[in-house]
Short mmCIF file of C-alpha atoms in Angstrom, two decimals:
data_model
loop_
_atom_site.label_atom_id
_atom_site.label_comp_id
_atom_site.label_asym_id
_atom_site.label_seq_id
_atom_site.Cartn_x
_atom_site.Cartn_y
_atom_site.Cartn_z
CA MET J 1 102.36 114.94 90.53
CA PRO J 2 101.25 112.39 87.90
CA SER J 3 101.10 113.68 84.33
CA VAL J 4 98.31 112.90 81.87
CA ASP J 5 100.62 110.43 80.14
CA GLU J 6 101.46 108.67 83.42
CA CYS J 7 97.74 108.35 84.18
CA LEU J 8 97.18 106.75 80.78
CA GLN J 9 100.05 104.31 81.33
CA ILE J 10 98.55 103.30 84.69
CA ILE J 11 95.16 102.73 83.04
CA LYS J 12 96.84 100.61 80.36
CA SER J 13 98.60 98.53 83.03
CA MET J 14 95.25 97.48 84.54
CA ARG J 15 93.44 94.36 83.34
CA LEU J 16 90.86 95.36 80.75
CA ASN J 17 88.17 93.02 82.07
CA SER J 18 88.78 93.51 85.80
CA ALA J 19 85.64 93.93 87.89
CA PRO J 20 84.48 97.55 88.34
CA GLY J 21 83.96 99.25 91.68
CA PRO J 22 80.70 100.68 93.05
CA ASP J 23 80.43 103.28 90.24
CA GLY J 24 80.19 100.48 87.64
CA LEU J 25 82.84 101.98 85.33
CA ASN J 26 85.47 99.42 84.36
CA VAL J 27 88.91 99.81 82.80
CA ALA J 28 87.54 99.23 79.32
CA PHE J 29 85.35 102.34 79.71
CA TYR J 30 88.34 104.49 80.70
CA ARG J 31 90.41 103.14 77.81
CA ALA J 32 87.66 103.72 75.26
CA THR J 33 86.76 107.24 76.42
CA TRP J 34 90.21 108.48 77.43
CA PRO J 35 90.47 111.20 74.71
CA TRP J 36 87.32 112.84 76.13
CA ILE J 37 87.76 112.30 79.87
CA LYS J 38 91.54 112.55 80.33
CA GLN J 39 91.53 116.20 81.40
CA ASP J 40 88.73 115.68 83.94
CA VAL J 41 90.51 112.65 85.39
CA HIS J 42 93.82 114.50 85.58
CA ASN J 43 92.14 117.47 87.28
CA LEU J 44 90.66 115.08 89.87
CA ILE J 45 94.08 113.58 90.62
CA THR J 46 95.80 116.96 90.69
CA GLU J 47 93.27 118.24 93.24
CA PHE J 48 93.88 115.18 95.41
CA TYR J 49 97.66 115.62 95.30
CA ASN J 50 97.32 119.30 96.19
CA THR J 51 94.78 119.00 99.00
CA GLY J 52 94.95 115.41 100.25
CA ASN J 53 91.15 115.24 100.16
CA ILE J 54 89.29 112.32 98.63
CA SER J 55 85.53 111.91 98.54
CA GLN J 56 83.71 109.04 100.22
CA THR J 57 82.03 108.20 96.90
CA LEU J 58 85.34 107.93 95.06
CA ASN J 59 86.86 105.74 97.78
CA ALA J 60 83.81 103.51 98.27
CA THR J 61 84.49 99.78 98.23
CA ASP J 62 82.29 96.79 97.51
CA ILE J 63 83.26 93.51 99.19
CA VAL J 64 82.54 90.35 97.24
CA LEU J 65 82.75 87.03 99.09
CA ILE J 66 84.45 84.32 97.02
CA PRO J 67 83.97 80.72 98.27
CA LYS J 68 87.20 79.01 99.28
CA LYS J 69 85.66 75.57 98.85
CA PRO J 70 82.51 73.86 97.53
CA GLN J 71 79.42 74.14 99.73
CA ALA J 72 80.80 77.11 101.67
CA ILE J 73 78.57 77.83 104.68
CA HIS J 74 80.47 79.75 107.36
CA VAL J 75 81.96 83.23 107.00
CA THR J 76 85.44 81.72 107.29
CA ASP J 77 84.69 79.64 104.17
CA PHE J 78 84.74 82.79 102.05
CA ARG J 79 87.55 85.06 100.88
CA PRO J 80 86.64 88.77 100.83
CA ILE J 81 87.73 90.65 97.71
CA SER J 82 87.63 94.45 97.63
CA LEU J 83 86.26 96.08 94.48
CA THR J 84 87.38 99.70 94.20
CA ASN J 85 86.62 102.34 91.59
CA VAL J 86 89.06 102.63 88.70
CA ALA J 87 89.57 106.35 89.44
CA TYR J 88 90.62 105.48 92.99
CA ARG J 89 92.90 102.70 91.73
CA LEU J 90 94.56 105.22 89.44
CA ILE J 91 95.33 107.48 92.42
CA ALA J 92 96.50 104.57 94.58
CA LYS J 93 98.67 103.13 91.81
CA SER J 94 100.37 106.48 91.24
CA LEU J 95 101.22 106.64 94.96
CA ALA J 96 102.33 102.98 94.96
CA ASN J 97 104.71 103.66 92.05
CA ARG J 98 106.39 106.39 94.10
CA LEU J 99 106.42 104.25 97.24
CA LYS J 100 107.93 101.10 95.77
CA GLU J 101 110.89 102.86 94.14
CA GLU J 102 112.42 103.64 97.53
CA LEU J 103 111.68 100.34 99.29
CA PRO J 104 114.63 98.21 98.04
CA ASP J 105 117.15 100.40 99.91
CA TYR J 106 115.12 100.41 103.13
CA ILE J 107 113.37 97.08 103.59
CA HIS J 108 115.43 94.49 105.45
CA HIS J 109 116.84 91.74 103.21
CA SER J 110 114.79 89.12 105.07
CA GLN J 111 111.73 90.39 103.14
CA HIS J 112 111.60 89.62 99.42
CA ALA J 113 107.88 89.98 98.68
CA PHE J 114 106.79 92.99 96.56
CA ILE J 115 110.34 94.43 96.50
CA GLN J 116 111.83 95.40 93.14
CA GLY J 117 114.97 93.48 92.22
CA THR J 118 114.23 90.56 94.56
CA ARG J 119 112.57 87.20 94.13
CA ILE J 120 110.48 85.49 96.77
CA THR J 121 111.99 82.17 95.64
CA ASP J 122 115.31 83.29 97.18
CA ASN J 123 113.70 83.12 100.61
CA ILE J 124 112.28 79.70 99.81
CA PHE J 125 115.80 78.49 99.02
CA VAL J 126 117.10 79.92 102.30
CA ALA J 127 114.30 78.19 104.22
CA GLN J 128 115.07 74.94 102.44
CA GLU J 129 118.76 75.24 103.30
CA ILE J 130 117.97 75.79 106.99
CA VAL J 131 115.64 72.78 107.05
CA HIS J 132 118.29 70.68 105.33
CA SER J 133 120.98 71.82 107.79
CA PHE J 134 118.78 71.07 110.79
CA ASN J 135 118.72 67.42 109.74
CA LEU J 136 122.48 67.04 109.37
CA ASN J 137 124.48 65.32 112.09
CA SER J 138 127.29 67.77 111.36
CA PHE J 139 125.10 70.80 112.23
CA LYS J 140 126.12 71.53 115.82
CA GLN J 141 123.96 74.53 116.66
CA HIS J 142 120.96 73.99 118.92
CA ALA J 143 118.46 75.99 116.91
CA PHE J 144 114.81 76.37 116.02
CA MET J 145 112.75 77.66 113.11
CA LEU J 146 109.35 79.13 114.02
CA LYS J 147 106.78 79.43 111.24
CA ILE J 148 104.07 81.96 112.16
CA ASP J 149 100.76 82.38 110.40
CA LEU J 150 99.32 85.88 110.90
CA ALA J 151 95.52 85.85 111.12
CA LYS J 152 93.85 88.32 108.72
CA ALA J 153 97.14 90.19 108.49
CA PHE J 154 96.08 92.99 106.10
CA ASP J 155 92.78 93.56 107.91
CA ARG J 156 94.43 94.01 111.32
CA VAL J 157 97.04 96.66 110.52
CA GLU J 158 96.61 99.57 112.95
CA TRP J 159 96.74 102.92 111.17
CA PRO J 160 98.88 104.74 113.80
CA PHE J 161 101.47 101.97 113.51
CA LEU J 162 101.41 102.28 109.71
CA LEU J 163 101.89 106.05 109.89
CA ASN J 164 104.84 105.60 112.25
CA SER J 165 106.38 103.12 109.80
CA LEU J 166 106.11 105.72 107.02
CA ARG J 167 107.68 108.35 109.28
CA HIS J 168 110.56 106.00 110.15
CA LYS J 169 111.21 105.66 106.43
CA GLY J 170 111.47 109.45 106.19
CA TYR J 171 108.55 110.26 103.91
CA SER J 172 107.29 113.84 103.95
CA GLY J 173 104.25 114.80 105.97
CA HIS J 174 102.25 115.64 102.84
CA PHE J 175 103.01 112.29 101.20
CA ILE J 176 101.97 110.47 104.37
CA LYS J 177 98.78 112.57 104.40
CA LEU J 178 97.97 111.39 100.86
CA ILE J 179 98.45 107.75 101.79
CA TYR J 180 96.44 108.11 104.98
CA ALA J 181 93.59 109.69 103.02
CA CYS J 182 93.46 106.63 100.74
CA VAL J 183 93.54 104.22 103.68
CA SER J 184 91.23 105.94 106.15
CA THR J 185 88.35 107.40 104.13
CA THR J 186 86.89 104.22 102.72
CA PHE J 187 83.42 102.83 103.40
CA PHE J 188 82.54 99.20 102.73
CA ALA J 189 79.37 97.62 101.39
CA ILE J 190 78.85 93.86 101.04
CA ASN J 191 77.89 92.83 97.53
CA VAL J 192 75.20 90.12 97.72
CA ASN J 193 73.82 88.81 94.43
CA GLY J 194 75.00 91.95 92.65
CA GLN J 195 73.49 94.41 95.15
CA PRO J 196 75.48 96.37 97.78
CA HIS J 197 74.29 96.13 101.38
CA GLY J 198 75.43 98.14 104.40
CA ASP J 199 77.73 101.11 104.86
CA VAL J 200 80.63 100.22 107.13
CA LYS J 201 83.36 102.73 108.05
CA ALA J 202 86.84 101.24 108.35
CA THR J 203 88.84 101.98 111.51
CA ARG J 204 91.93 99.87 110.78
CA GLY J 205 93.37 97.57 108.13
CA ILE J 206 94.39 97.90 104.49
CA ARG J 207 92.37 96.50 101.61
CA GLN J 208 93.49 93.47 99.63
CA GLY J 209 93.13 94.55 96.03
CA CYS J 210 94.25 98.14 96.64
CA PRO J 211 97.52 98.85 94.74
CA LEU J 212 98.99 100.49 97.84
CA SER J 213 98.33 97.65 100.27
CA PRO J 214 101.24 95.26 99.52
CA TYR J 215 103.84 98.01 99.91
CA LEU J 216 102.24 99.45 103.03
CA PHE J 217 102.11 96.02 104.63
CA VAL J 218 105.75 95.34 103.80
CA LEU J 219 106.68 98.67 105.41
CA ALA J 220 104.69 97.78 108.54
CA ILE J 221 106.09 94.26 108.89
CA ASN J 222 109.60 95.63 108.32
CA GLU J 223 109.43 97.12 111.82
CA LEU J 224 109.68 93.56 113.19
CA SER J 225 112.80 92.88 111.11
CA ILE J 226 114.39 96.12 112.30
CA CYS J 227 113.73 95.21 115.93
CA LEU J 228 115.17 91.70 115.49
CA GLN J 229 118.22 93.09 113.68
CA ASN J 230 118.88 95.66 116.42
CA THR J 231 118.60 92.96 119.08
CA LEU J 232 121.00 90.76 117.10
CA GLN J 233 123.51 93.62 116.85
CA ASN J 234 123.22 94.13 120.61
CA GLN J 235 124.21 90.46 120.98
CA GLU J 236 120.98 89.54 122.73
CA LEU J 237 120.21 87.11 119.89
CA THR J 238 122.49 84.91 117.81
CA GLY J 239 120.15 83.79 115.01
CA VAL J 240 120.96 80.72 112.91
CA THR J 241 124.31 80.44 111.12
CA LEU J 242 124.67 77.92 108.30
CA GLY J 243 128.44 78.14 107.87
CA PRO J 244 131.66 79.76 109.15
CA ASP J 245 131.43 82.79 106.86
CA CYS J 246 127.65 83.04 106.70
CA PRO J 247 125.75 85.92 108.34
CA PRO J 248 123.30 85.00 111.10
CA ILE J 249 119.69 84.62 110.01
CA HIS J 250 116.99 85.85 112.39
CA SER J 251 113.97 85.89 110.09
CA ILE J 252 112.65 85.03 106.65
CA LEU J 253 109.55 86.91 105.54
CA PHE J 254 107.07 86.02 102.81
CA ALA J 255 104.84 89.12 103.07
CA ASP J 256 102.43 87.97 105.82
CA ASP J 257 104.05 84.55 106.38
CA LEU J 258 106.86 84.77 108.92
CA ILE J 259 109.72 82.46 109.78
CA ILE J 260 111.78 83.42 112.84
CA CYS J 261 115.03 81.57 113.51
CA GLY J 262 117.09 81.48 116.65
CA GLU J 263 119.21 79.69 119.19
CA ALA J 264 117.30 77.05 121.16
CA ASP J 265 118.07 78.86 124.41
CA LEU J 266 115.31 79.80 126.86
CA GLN J 267 116.64 83.31 127.41
CA GLN J 268 116.82 84.04 123.68
CA VAL J 269 113.41 82.47 123.12
CA GLN J 270 111.99 84.77 125.80
CA THR J 271 113.59 87.75 124.05
CA ILE J 272 112.06 86.77 120.72
CA LYS J 273 108.67 86.23 122.36
CA SER J 274 108.84 89.69 123.95
CA ILE J 275 109.75 91.31 120.61
CA LEU J 276 106.91 89.46 118.89
CA ASP J 277 104.40 90.41 121.59
CA SER J 278 105.40 94.08 121.46
CA PHE J 279 105.19 94.12 117.68
CA CYS J 280 101.76 92.50 117.66
CA ALA J 281 100.41 94.83 120.35
CA ALA J 282 101.52 97.91 118.40
CA SER J 283 100.71 96.74 114.86
CA GLY J 284 97.45 94.89 115.56
CA GLN J 285 98.77 91.59 114.22
CA THR J 286 97.66 88.33 115.84
CA PRO J 287 99.47 85.03 115.28
CA ASN J 288 97.22 82.11 114.50
CA TRP J 289 99.01 79.58 116.68
CA THR J 290 96.81 76.70 115.50
CA LYS J 291 98.27 77.15 112.00
CA SER J 292 101.80 77.91 113.20
CA SER J 293 104.51 75.36 113.88
CA ILE J 294 108.12 74.97 114.96
CA LEU J 295 111.07 72.93 113.74
CA PHE J 296 114.22 72.08 115.73
CA SER J 297 117.70 71.05 114.74
CA LYS J 298 118.77 67.51 115.56
CA LYS J 299 120.81 68.39 118.64
CA VAL J 300 117.90 69.90 120.60
CA THR J 301 116.67 67.60 123.37
CA PRO J 302 112.97 66.63 123.70
CA ASP J 303 112.70 68.42 127.07
CA LEU J 304 114.03 71.67 125.63
CA LYS J 305 111.73 71.32 122.62
CA ALA J 306 108.72 71.05 124.92
CA GLN J 307 109.78 74.09 126.96
CA ILE J 308 110.29 76.27 123.88
CA LYS J 309 107.04 75.08 122.34
CA SER J 310 105.16 76.21 125.45
CA PHE J 311 106.36 79.82 124.95
CA PHE J 312 104.41 80.11 121.71
CA PHE J 313 101.20 78.16 122.45
CA LEU J 314 102.03 75.81 119.57
CA LEU J 315 100.16 72.62 118.83
CA VAL J 316 102.70 71.14 116.40
CA ILE J 317 106.41 70.34 116.56
CA LEU J 318 107.50 69.43 113.05
CA ASN J 319 109.83 66.52 112.52
CA GLN J 320 109.17 65.60 108.91
CA ALA J 321 108.44 68.67 106.80
CA LEU J 322 107.81 72.36 106.88
CA CYS J 323 105.14 73.76 104.59
CA THR J 324 105.42 77.43 103.70
CA LEU J 325 103.46 79.04 100.85
CA GLY J 326 102.61 75.60 99.54
CA ILE J 327 106.30 74.63 99.27
CA LEU J 328 107.36 71.45 101.06
CA CYS J 329 110.86 71.66 102.57
CA LEU J 330 111.73 68.02 103.13
CA LEU J 331 114.10 67.07 105.89
CA HIS J 332 115.23 63.80 104.37
CA ILE J 333 115.69 64.66 100.73
CA GLY J 334 116.34 61.57 98.69
CA THR J 335 114.90 59.13 101.22
CA ARG J 336 111.30 60.32 101.16
CA THR J 337 110.53 60.35 97.45
CA ARG J 338 107.10 58.83 98.05
CA LEU J 339 106.20 61.65 100.49
CA THR J 340 107.40 64.25 97.99
CA ILE J 341 105.38 62.79 95.12
CA SER J 342 102.31 62.45 97.34
CA PHE J 343 102.54 66.11 98.44
CA ILE J 344 102.92 67.38 94.85
CA LYS J 345 100.04 65.21 93.69
CA ASN J 346 97.70 66.37 96.48
CA SER J 347 98.66 70.02 95.99
CA SER J 348 98.00 69.86 92.25
CA GLN J 349 94.58 68.38 92.94
CA GLY J 350 93.75 71.07 95.48
CA SER J 351 93.79 68.73 98.45
CA PRO J 352 94.47 70.23 101.91
#
C-alpha cells in the first residue's frame, strides 16, 4: 500500500509540464496543492488497493494524434499518444514500481529493455557481434538472424495472455486484479483541436504512455523467450554460437523489436516458425513481414536462403546491413566507411 510520502515522490518524479488527462489537472496543480489534497488523494489510492475498483472517469484517456511527418494525411501517418489523468498515473506508477523490482530475476537475459540493472546497448553489441561473425570466412555455422517488426505491438496484446503471463510469474490474485483493473476499465476519446470526440471501450491492448505498459509488455513478450529457451534445452534448436565457450543465442529482444537466431536448417526453421505462430495466436501479436528481414551467415547457400525466406513471407534478404532501432550493424566494417557516414548523415537529418 503506497504511503502519503511515496505518493508525493511519484508526483515529484513526473514532468511538471506534461500534458494533463481528460480532467485537465496537470502535475503542476498536484505539486502546488499537495498540502491540501494529499489526504484525499491517498484515500482514493487506498480504496483502489483495497477493492480493486477504479472509476471510468478516473481511468478515461484522451488520444492525441501526433504527425509522424510533414503533410500527414492518412491515419498511419500519425502516432497516437495516450493522455491519462495524473491521479491514474499515480496509481499505475505505484503498481509499476512494485512490478519492476521483481522483473530482473525473472525476465530472460535476451530482453534488456525496461529491466533494472541492464542496458539495451548490450543487446546492440551482441547483435553487432553476430552480424560481424556472419561475415567471417572462419565462421563455420550455417545460421540466420531474423529481424521481426511487430505491428502495433502494445495495441494488440490480448488481456487473457497478459493475465497468464502475470500468473506464470507468481503474482498474487489480488495484485493481478489491480493491474487488470487499470488495463481493462479505460475508455478512449479522440482529441481533435482540443476537444474530445467519441467514447470507445478498449477490449485488448495496453496504452503507450501508461507507466505500467512497458513492464507488462516485457512480461508478455518474455513468454516467447521462455518457449525458445525450453525448446533449446530439449535440443530441438541449437541457436547461434559465437565461440567454443559461448552459450547459444536464440533471441535478442529490444522491447517490441525481435531478433531470432538459429541454425539454417529447415527442420529447426519450421520449429521456430511454429513457436512464433503459437505465440502470436495467443498473445495477439502480428509480425509486419514487409518491415522484417533476414540475414544469413556466409556459408548458407542461395537455395537454402530462398527456402528459409519463404517460411516467413519475407521480402528482403539482407546482405549489406541490418538496421535495428536506428543502429546500423555493418557487415564489412572498415571497408564501407562511405556507407557508414552516409547512414549517420541521413539518420541525423531525419531521412528514412
